[in-house]
Short mmCIF file of C-alpha atoms in Angstrom, two decimals:
data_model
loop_
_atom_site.label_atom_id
_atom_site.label_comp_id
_atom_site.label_asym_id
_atom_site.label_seq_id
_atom_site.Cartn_x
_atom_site.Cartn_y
_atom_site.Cartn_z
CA UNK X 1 107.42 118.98 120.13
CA UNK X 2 109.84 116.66 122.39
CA UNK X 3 110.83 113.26 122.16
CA UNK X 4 109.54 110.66 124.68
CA UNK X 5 112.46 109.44 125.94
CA UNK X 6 112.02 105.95 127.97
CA UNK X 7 114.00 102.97 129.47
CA UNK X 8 115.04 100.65 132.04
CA UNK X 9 116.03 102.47 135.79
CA UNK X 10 117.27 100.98 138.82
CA UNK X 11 116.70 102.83 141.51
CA UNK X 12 118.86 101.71 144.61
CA UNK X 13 117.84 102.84 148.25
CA UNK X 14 117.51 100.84 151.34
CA UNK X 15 114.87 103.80 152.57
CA UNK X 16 111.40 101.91 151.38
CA UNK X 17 109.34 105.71 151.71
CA UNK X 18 112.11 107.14 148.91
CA UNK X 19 111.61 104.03 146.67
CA UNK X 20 108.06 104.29 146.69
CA UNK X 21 107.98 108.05 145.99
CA UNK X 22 110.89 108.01 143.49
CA UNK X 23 109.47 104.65 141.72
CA UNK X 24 105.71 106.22 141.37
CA UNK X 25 107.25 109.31 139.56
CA UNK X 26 109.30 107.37 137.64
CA UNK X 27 106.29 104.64 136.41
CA UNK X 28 104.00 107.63 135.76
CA UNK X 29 106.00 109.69 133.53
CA UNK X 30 106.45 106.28 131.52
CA UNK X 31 109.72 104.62 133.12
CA UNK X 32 110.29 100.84 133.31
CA UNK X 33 111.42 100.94 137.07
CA UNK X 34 113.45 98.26 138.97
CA UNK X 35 114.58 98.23 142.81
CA UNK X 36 117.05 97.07 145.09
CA UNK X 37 117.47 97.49 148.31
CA UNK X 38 121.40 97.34 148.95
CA UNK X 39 124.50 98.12 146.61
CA UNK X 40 124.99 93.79 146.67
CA UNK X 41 121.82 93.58 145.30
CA UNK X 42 122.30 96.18 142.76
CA UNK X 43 125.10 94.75 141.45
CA UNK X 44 123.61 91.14 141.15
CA UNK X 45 120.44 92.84 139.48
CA UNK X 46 123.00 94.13 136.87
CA UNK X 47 124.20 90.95 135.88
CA UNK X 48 121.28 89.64 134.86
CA UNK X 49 119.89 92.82 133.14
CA UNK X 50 121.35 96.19 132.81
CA UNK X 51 119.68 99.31 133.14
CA UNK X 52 119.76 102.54 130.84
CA UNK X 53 120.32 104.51 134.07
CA UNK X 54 120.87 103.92 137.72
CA UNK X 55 119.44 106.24 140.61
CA UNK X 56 121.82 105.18 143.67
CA UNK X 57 121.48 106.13 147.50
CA UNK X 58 124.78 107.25 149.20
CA UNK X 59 124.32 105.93 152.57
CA UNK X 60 123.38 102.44 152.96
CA UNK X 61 123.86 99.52 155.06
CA UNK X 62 126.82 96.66 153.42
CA UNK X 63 128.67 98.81 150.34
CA UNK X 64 127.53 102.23 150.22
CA UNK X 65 126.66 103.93 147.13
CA UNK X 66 129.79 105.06 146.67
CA UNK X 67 131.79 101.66 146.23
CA UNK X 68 128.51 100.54 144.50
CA UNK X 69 129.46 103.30 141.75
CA UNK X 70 133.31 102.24 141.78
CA UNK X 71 132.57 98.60 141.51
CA UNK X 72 129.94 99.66 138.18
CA UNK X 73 132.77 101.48 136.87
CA UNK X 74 135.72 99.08 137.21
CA UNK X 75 133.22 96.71 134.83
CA UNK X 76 133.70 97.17 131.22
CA UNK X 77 129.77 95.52 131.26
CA UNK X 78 128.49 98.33 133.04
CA UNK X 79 130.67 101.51 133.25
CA UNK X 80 129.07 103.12 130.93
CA UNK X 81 125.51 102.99 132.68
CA UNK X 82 124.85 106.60 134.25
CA UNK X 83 124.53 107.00 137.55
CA UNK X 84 122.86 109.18 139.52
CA UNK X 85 123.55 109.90 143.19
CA UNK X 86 120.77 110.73 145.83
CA UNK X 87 121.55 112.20 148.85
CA UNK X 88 119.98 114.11 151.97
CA UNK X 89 124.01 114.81 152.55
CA UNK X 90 124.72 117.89 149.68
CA UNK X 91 128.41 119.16 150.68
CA UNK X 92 130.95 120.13 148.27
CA UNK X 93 133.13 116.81 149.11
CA UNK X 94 130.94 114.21 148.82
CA UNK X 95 129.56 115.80 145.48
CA UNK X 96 132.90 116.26 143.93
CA UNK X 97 133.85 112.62 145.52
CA UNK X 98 131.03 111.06 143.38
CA UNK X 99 131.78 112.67 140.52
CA UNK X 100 135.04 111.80 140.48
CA UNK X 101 134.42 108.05 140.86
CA UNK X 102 132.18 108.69 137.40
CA UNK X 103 128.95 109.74 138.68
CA UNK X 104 126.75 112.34 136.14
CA UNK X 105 124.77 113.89 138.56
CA UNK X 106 123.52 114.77 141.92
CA UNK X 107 119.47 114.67 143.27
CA UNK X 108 119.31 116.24 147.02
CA UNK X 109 116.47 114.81 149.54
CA UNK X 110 113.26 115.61 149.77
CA UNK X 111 112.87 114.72 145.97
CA UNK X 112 111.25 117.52 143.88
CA UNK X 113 109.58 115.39 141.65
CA UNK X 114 109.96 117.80 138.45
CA UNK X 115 113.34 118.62 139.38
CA UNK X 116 114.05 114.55 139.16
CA UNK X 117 112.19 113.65 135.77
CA UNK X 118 113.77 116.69 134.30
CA UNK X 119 117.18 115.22 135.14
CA UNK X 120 117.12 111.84 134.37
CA UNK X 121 114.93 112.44 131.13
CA UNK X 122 118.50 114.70 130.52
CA UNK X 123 120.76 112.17 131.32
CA UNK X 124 118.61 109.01 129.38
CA UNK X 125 118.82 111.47 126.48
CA UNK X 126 122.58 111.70 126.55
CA UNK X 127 122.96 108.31 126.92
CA UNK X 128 121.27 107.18 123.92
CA UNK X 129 122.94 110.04 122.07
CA UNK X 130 126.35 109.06 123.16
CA UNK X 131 125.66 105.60 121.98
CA UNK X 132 124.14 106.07 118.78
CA UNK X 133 127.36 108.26 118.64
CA UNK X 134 129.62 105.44 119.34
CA UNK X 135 127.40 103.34 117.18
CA UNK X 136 127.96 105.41 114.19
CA UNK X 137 131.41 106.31 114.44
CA UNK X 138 132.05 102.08 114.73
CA UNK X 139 129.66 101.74 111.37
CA UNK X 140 131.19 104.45 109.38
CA UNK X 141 135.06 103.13 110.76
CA UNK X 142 133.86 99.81 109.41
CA UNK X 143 132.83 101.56 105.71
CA UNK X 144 136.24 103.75 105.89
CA UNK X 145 138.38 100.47 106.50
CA UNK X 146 136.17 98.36 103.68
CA UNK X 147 136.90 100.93 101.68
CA UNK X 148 140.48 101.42 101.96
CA UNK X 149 140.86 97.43 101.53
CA UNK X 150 138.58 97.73 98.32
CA UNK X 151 140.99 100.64 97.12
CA UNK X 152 144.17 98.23 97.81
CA UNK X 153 143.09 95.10 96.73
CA UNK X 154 142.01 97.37 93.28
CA UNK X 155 145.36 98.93 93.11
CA UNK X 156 147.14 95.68 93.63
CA UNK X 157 145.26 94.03 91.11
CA UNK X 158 145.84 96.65 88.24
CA UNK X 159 149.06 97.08 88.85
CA UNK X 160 150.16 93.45 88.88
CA UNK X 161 147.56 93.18 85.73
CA UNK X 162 149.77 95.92 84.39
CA UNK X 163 152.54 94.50 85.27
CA UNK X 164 151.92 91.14 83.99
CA UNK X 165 150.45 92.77 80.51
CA UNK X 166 154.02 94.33 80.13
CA UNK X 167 156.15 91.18 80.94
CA UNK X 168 153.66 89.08 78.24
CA UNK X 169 154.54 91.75 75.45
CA UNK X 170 158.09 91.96 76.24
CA UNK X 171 158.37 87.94 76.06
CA UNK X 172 155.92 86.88 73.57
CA UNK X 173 158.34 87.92 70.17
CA UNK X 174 161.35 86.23 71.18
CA UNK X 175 159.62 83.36 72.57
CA UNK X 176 157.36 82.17 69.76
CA UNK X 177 160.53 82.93 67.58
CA UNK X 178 162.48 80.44 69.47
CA UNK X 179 159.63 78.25 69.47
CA UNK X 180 159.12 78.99 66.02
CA UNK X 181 162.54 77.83 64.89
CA UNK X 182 163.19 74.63 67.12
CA UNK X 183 161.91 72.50 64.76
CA UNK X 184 163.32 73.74 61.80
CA UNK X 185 166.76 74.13 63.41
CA UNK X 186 166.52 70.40 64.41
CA UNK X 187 165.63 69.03 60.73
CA UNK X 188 168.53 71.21 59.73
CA UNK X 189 170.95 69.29 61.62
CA UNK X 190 169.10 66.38 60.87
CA UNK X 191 170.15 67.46 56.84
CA UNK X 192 173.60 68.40 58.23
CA UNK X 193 173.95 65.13 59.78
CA UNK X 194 172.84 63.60 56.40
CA UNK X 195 175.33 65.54 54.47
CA UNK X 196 178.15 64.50 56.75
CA UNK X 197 177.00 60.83 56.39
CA UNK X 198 177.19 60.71 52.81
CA UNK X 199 180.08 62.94 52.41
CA UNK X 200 182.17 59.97 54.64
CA UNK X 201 180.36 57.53 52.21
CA UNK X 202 181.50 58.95 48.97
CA UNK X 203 184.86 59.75 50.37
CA UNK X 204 187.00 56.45 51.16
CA UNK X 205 189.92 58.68 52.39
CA UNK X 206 189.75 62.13 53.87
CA UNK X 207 192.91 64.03 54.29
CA UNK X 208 194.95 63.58 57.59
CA UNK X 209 194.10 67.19 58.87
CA UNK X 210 190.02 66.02 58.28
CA UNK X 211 190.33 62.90 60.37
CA UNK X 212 192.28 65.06 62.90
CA UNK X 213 189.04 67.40 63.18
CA UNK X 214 186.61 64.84 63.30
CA UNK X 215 188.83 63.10 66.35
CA UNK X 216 189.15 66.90 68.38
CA UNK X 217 185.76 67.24 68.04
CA UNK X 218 184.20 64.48 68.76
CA UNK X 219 181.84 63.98 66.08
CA UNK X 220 180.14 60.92 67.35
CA UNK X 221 179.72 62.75 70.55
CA UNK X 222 178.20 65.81 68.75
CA UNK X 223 175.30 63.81 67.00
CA UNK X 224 174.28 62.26 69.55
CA UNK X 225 174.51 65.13 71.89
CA UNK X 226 173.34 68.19 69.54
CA UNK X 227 169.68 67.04 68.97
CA UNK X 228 169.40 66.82 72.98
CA UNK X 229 170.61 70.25 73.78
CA UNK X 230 168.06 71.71 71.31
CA UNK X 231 165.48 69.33 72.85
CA UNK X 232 166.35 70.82 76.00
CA UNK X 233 166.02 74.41 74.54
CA UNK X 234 162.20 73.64 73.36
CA UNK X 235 161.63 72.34 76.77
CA UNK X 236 163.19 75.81 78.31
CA UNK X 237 160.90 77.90 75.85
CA UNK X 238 158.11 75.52 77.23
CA UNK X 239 158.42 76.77 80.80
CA UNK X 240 158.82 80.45 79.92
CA UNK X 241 155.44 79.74 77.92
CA UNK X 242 154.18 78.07 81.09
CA UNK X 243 155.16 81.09 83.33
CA UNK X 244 153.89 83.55 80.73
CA UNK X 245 150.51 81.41 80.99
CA UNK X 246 150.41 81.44 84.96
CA UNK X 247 150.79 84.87 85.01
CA UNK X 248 147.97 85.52 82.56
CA UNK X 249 145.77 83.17 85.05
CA UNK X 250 146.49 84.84 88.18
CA UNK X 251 146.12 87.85 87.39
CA UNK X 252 143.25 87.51 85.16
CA UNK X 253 141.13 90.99 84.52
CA UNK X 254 138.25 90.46 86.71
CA UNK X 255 135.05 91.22 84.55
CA UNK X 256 132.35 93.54 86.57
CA UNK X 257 130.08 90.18 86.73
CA UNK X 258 131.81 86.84 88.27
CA UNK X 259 132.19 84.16 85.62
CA UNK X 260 132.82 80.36 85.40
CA UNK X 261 136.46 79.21 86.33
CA UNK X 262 138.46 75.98 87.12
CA UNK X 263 139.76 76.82 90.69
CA UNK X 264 142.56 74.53 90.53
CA UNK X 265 143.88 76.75 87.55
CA UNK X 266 143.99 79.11 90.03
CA UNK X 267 145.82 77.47 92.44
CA UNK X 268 148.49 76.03 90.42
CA UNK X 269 149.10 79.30 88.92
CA UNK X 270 150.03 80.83 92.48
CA UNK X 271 152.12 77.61 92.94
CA UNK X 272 153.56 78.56 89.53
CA UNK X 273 154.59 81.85 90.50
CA UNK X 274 155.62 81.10 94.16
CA UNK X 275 158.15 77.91 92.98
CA UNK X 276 161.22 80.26 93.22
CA UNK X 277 160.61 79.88 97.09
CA UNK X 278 160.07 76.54 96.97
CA UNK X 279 162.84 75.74 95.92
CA UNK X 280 165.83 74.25 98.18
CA UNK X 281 168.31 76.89 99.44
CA UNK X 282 172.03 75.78 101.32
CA UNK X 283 169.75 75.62 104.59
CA UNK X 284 167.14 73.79 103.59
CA UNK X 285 165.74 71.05 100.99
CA UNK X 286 162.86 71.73 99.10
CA UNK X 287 159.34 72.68 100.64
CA UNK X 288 157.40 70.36 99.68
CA UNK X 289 154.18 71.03 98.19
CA UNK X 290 150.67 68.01 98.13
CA UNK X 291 148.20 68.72 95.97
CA UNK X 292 145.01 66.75 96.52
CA UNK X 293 142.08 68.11 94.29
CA UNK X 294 138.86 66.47 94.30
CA UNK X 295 136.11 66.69 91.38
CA UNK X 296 135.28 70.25 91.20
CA UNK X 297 132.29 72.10 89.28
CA UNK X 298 133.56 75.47 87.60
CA UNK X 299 132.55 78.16 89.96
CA UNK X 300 131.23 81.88 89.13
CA UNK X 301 133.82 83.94 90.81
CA UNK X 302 136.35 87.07 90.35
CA UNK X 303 139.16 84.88 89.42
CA UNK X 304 142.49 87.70 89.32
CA UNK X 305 140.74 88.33 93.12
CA UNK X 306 140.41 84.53 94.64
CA UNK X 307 143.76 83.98 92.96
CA UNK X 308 144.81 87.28 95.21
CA UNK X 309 143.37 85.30 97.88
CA UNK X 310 145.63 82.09 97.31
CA UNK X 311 149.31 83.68 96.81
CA UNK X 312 148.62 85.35 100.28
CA UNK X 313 147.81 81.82 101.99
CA UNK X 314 150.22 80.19 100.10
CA UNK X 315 153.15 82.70 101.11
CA UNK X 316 151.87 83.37 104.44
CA UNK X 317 152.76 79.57 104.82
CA UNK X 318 155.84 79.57 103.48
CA UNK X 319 156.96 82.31 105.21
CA UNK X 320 155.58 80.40 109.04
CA UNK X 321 157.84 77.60 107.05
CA UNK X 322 161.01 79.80 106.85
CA UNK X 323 160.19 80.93 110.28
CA UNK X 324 160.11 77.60 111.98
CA UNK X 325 163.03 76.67 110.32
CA UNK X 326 165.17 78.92 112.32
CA UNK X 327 167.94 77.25 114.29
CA UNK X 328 167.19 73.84 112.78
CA UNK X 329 169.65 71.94 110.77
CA UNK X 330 169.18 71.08 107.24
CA UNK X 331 169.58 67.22 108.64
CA UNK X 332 166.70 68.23 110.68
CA UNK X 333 164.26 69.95 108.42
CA UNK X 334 165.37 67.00 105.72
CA UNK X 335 163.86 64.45 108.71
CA UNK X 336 161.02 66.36 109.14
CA UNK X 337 160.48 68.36 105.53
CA UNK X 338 158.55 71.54 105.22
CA UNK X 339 155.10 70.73 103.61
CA UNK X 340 152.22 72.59 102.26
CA UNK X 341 149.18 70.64 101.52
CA UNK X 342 146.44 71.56 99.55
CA UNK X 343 143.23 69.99 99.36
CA UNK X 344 140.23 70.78 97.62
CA UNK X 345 136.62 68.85 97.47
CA UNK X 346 132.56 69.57 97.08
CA UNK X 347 130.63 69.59 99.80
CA UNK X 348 127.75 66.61 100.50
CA UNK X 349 125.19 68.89 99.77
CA UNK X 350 127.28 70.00 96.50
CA UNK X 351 126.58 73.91 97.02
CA UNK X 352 129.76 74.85 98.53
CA UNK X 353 133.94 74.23 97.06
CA UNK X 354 136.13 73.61 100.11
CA UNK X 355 139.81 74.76 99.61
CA UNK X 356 142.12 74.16 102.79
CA UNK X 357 145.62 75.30 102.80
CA UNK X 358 147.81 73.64 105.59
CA UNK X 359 151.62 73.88 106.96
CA UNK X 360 153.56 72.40 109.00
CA UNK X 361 155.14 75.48 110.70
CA UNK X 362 155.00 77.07 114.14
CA UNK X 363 151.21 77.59 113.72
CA UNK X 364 149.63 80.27 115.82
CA UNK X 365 149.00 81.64 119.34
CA UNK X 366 145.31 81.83 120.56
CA UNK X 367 145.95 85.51 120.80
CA UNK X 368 147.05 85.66 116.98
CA UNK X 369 144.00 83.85 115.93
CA UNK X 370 141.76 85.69 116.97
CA UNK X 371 143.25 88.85 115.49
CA UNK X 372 144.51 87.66 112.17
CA UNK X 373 141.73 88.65 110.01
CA UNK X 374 141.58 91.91 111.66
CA UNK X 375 142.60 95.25 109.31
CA UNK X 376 146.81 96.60 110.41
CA UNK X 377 147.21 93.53 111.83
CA UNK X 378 150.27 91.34 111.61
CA UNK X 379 152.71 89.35 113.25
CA UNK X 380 155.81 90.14 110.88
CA UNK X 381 158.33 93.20 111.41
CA UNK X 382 158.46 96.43 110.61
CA UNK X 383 158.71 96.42 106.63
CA UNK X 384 157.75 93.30 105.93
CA UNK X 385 154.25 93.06 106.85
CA UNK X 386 151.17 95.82 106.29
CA UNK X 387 148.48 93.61 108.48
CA UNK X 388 146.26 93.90 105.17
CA UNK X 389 146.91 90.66 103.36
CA UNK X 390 144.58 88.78 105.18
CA UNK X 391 141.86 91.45 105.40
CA UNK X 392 141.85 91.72 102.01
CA UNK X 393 141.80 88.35 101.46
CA UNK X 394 138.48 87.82 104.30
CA UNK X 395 136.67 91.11 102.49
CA UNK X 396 137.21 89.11 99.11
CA UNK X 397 135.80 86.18 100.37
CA UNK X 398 132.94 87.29 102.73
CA UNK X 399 132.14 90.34 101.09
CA UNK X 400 132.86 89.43 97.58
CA UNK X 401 131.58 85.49 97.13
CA UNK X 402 129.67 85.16 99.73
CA UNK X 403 131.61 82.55 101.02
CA UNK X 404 133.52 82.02 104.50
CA UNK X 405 137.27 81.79 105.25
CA UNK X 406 138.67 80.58 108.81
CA UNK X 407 141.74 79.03 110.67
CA UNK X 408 142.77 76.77 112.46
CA UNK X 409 145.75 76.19 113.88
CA UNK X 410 148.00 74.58 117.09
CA UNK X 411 151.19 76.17 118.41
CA UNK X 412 153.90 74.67 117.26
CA UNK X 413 152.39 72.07 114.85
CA UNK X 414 150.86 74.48 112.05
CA UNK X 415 147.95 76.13 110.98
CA UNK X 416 145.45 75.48 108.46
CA UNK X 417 143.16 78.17 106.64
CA UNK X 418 139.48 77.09 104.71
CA UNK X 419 137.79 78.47 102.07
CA UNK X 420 134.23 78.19 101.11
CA UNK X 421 133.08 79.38 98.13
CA UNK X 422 129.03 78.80 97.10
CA UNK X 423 128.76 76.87 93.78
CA UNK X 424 126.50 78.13 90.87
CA UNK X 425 128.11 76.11 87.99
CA UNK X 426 127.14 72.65 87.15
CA UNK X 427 130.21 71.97 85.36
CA UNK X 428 132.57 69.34 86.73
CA UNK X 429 136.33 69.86 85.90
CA UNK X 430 138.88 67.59 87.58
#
C-alpha cells in the first residue's frame, strides 16, 4: 500500500488555461495549491511562505522561469525547494540549461495529467526523504559530539581524580610528620633555651673560648630568631595542607546522584590551584583577583564537574589577561591592573545561584561570541587550544544541572561569562 504524500505547491504560469488545468489536478489528488502569475510574484509569494515544491513556466513576461530558478537558488531560504520546469519548448538545450541552474525535472505541454501527479508525487517524496535525511544525520551528529564531550569531560575527571589521589598519598606522611613534630621541636628549644639560661646563671665565668662562641654566633640573635623560623615552617606545612585540601575539593569524585555543596568551596579551590598564574612575573604585577560572594544555599550538584566548569572560566580569563597584556609596559598594566572579579548571589525568586566571572582583557569579537560554546572551536593556536573547554563546560551546565551559562562581552574592554544553577537546598552557607 503507498504513502499519501501531500504539501504546499506553487505553481507559476502567466497562461491562466495551464493554471487552471494544472491547479484542478493538483487540488484533486489532495495538493495544497498556490499561484502566481509572474517569476516577481513568485518570489514575493516565497517570502512569506515557502512551498514543498515549485511547478515554474519557462517563458513568461518580466523574469522568465529561468532567472526565477537562479534567483531561488542563489537563496540559502529557498534553494533547496524543487523545482519543476514546464514547457511547450522540449529541446535538448533548454532542458540541460534548467537543469544545470538546479532544476529536478522537466513536464512538456499539453499536461498529461498522470504523467504530472506521478512526477511531482516523486519529487515531494524525495524531498521529504532528503530532509528527514539531513534531519537525522544533524540529530545523530549532535548525540556523536555529546558523546565525545561526555567521554572527555569523564576522562579528564578520572585522571585528574587519579592524579590528585596519587599526589595526596605521596604528601600526606611527610606532611603530618612535619606537622606532627612542630610543636614538639619548638618546646624543645624552648627547654634548650632554658638550659642555656640557667647554665649562664649557675656559671659566673665561662671560659674565654665560651664567650667567644656565644659572640660568633649570636646567641641573642638565635633566640629570638629560631622560634620564628620554625613558626614559619608550620605556616609552610599549612599551605601544603591547604593545597592538598583544594585539590581534594576540585576534583571531588562525583557520586552517580548530585549532592549538597558550598559553591564558593568550589571556587576558591580553582583559585587555589590557578595562584601560580596569578602571581606577578618580570612583565607584569599581580592579577588581581575580587571575590564578592553573596549568601548562598548549598546546592545539589556534581561538584569535581562544576569545579571543571570554573578552572576553564577562570583560565580562559587569565589567559585573554596575558593576551591583552602584549606590548604593554609593566608601568602600564600596574596603572591599569589585570582583574578578575567574581561575584556570586541568589536570585529574587531564590531558585536559581548566579556565578559571573569577569576580566578586564581584550574581550571578544561578535563573530567569537557567537561561536564560543560551539564543539572544535577556539580562538587559541595550534597546540594550545582543543575548542572543547567551553563545550564541555555548556554540556555540564545545560545538560547536566539544568542550568544556563552565557557571555557577554565588548571588544577591547572584557568579557564576562554567567552561570545559573537551579537551587534545591535550603541551606544557607556564606
Amino acid at each position: 500500500m503507498s504513502t499519501t504524500v501531500t504539501g504546499l505547491i506553487l505553481i507559476v504560469d502567466d497562461n491562466p488555461t495551464n493554471l487552471d488545468v494544472i491547479s484542478e489536478a493538483l487540488i484533486n489528488a489532495g495538493y495544497k495549491v498556490a499561484i502566481a502569475t509572474s517569476g516577481e510574484r513568485a518570489l514575493q509569494q516565497i517570502e512569506r511562505r515557502l512551498p514543498d515544491l515549485i511547478l515554474l513556466d519557462v517563458m513568461m513576461p518580466g523574469i522568465d522561469g529561468f532567472e526565477t530558478c537562479k534567483r531561488l537558488k542563489a537563496n540559502a531560504k529557498t534553494s533547496d525547494i524543487p523545482v519543476m520546469f514546464m514547457t511547450a519548448v522540449a529541446d535538448v538545450d533548454n532542458k540541460v540549461k534548467g537543469l544545470k541552474l538546479g532544476a529536478v525535472d522537466y513536464i512538456t505541454k499539453p499536461f498529461q495529467e498522470e504523467e504530472v501527479l506521478t512526477r511531482v508525487k516523486t519529487h515531494l517524496q524525495l524531498h521529504f526523504l532528503t530532509q528527514n535525511l539531513e534531519q537525522q544525520v544533524a540529530q545523530k551528529t549532535a548525540a556523536l559530539q555529546a558523546a565525545q564531550l561526555q567521554i572527555i569531560q569523564r576522562e579528564k575527571l578520572s585522571a585528574l581524580g587519579n592524579l590528585v589521589a596519587g599526589v595526596a598519598h605521596e604528601i600526606a606522611n611527610p606532611v603530618g610528620f612535619l606537622g606532627g613534630n612542630i610543636q614538639p621541636a619548638l618546646d624543645y628549644i624552648k627547654d634548650l633555651f632554658g638550659l642555656l639560661d640557667l647554665v649562664q646563671k649557675e656559671s659566673a665565668n665561662f671560659s674565654t673560648a665560651i664567650e667567644k662562641e656565644i659572640e660568633a654566633i649570636n646567641l641573642e640573635y638565635i633566640r629570638e630568631d629560631l622560634p620564628k623560623l620554625v613558626g614559619s615552617m608550620r605556616e609552610g606545612v599549612k599551605r601544603i595542607k591547604d593545597i592538598s585540601n583544594s585539590l581534594r575539593i576540585f576534583a571531588r569524585v562525583d557520586s552517580i546522584r548530585p549532592i549538597a555543596c558550598n559553591i564558593h568551596d568550589g571556587i576558591d579551590s580553582t583559585i587555589m590551584i590557578l595562584k601560580h598564574r596569578l602571581k606577578a612575573s618580570d612583565t607584569h604585577p599581580d592579577i588581581e583577583v575580587l571575590r564578592e560572594y553573596g549568601e548562598l544555599p548549598l546546592v545539589e550538584c556534581y561538584a569535581g564537574q562544576l569545579n571543571q566548569v570554573f578552572m576553564n572560566l577562570l583560565a580562559n580569563a587569565i589567559d585573554a589577561l596575558e593576551e591583552s597584556n602584549i606590548g604593554r609596559s609593566y608601568a602600564e598594566i600596574q596603572a591599569n591592573p589585570n582583574q578578575i572579579a567574581i561575584a556570586t548571589k541568589l536570585s529574587a525568586d531564590g531558585q536559581r545561584v548566579i556565578i559571573r566571572f569577569k576580566d578586564n582583557g581584550m574581550g571578544m569579537t561578535e563573530m567569537v561570541k557567537q561561536n564560543i560554546f560551539d564543539h572544535l572551536f577556539t580562538t587559541k593556536a595550534v597546540g594550545k587550544g582543543t575548542g572543547l573547554g567551553l563545550a564541555i563546560a555548556r554540556q555540564i551546565v545545560v545538560e547536566k544541572h539544568g542550568g544556563a551559562i552565557h557571555v557577554d562581552s565588548i571588544f577591547g574592554e572584557g568579557t564576562e561569562f554567567t552561570i545559573e544553577l537551579p537551587v534545591k537546598e535550603s541551606i544557607s552557607v556564606s
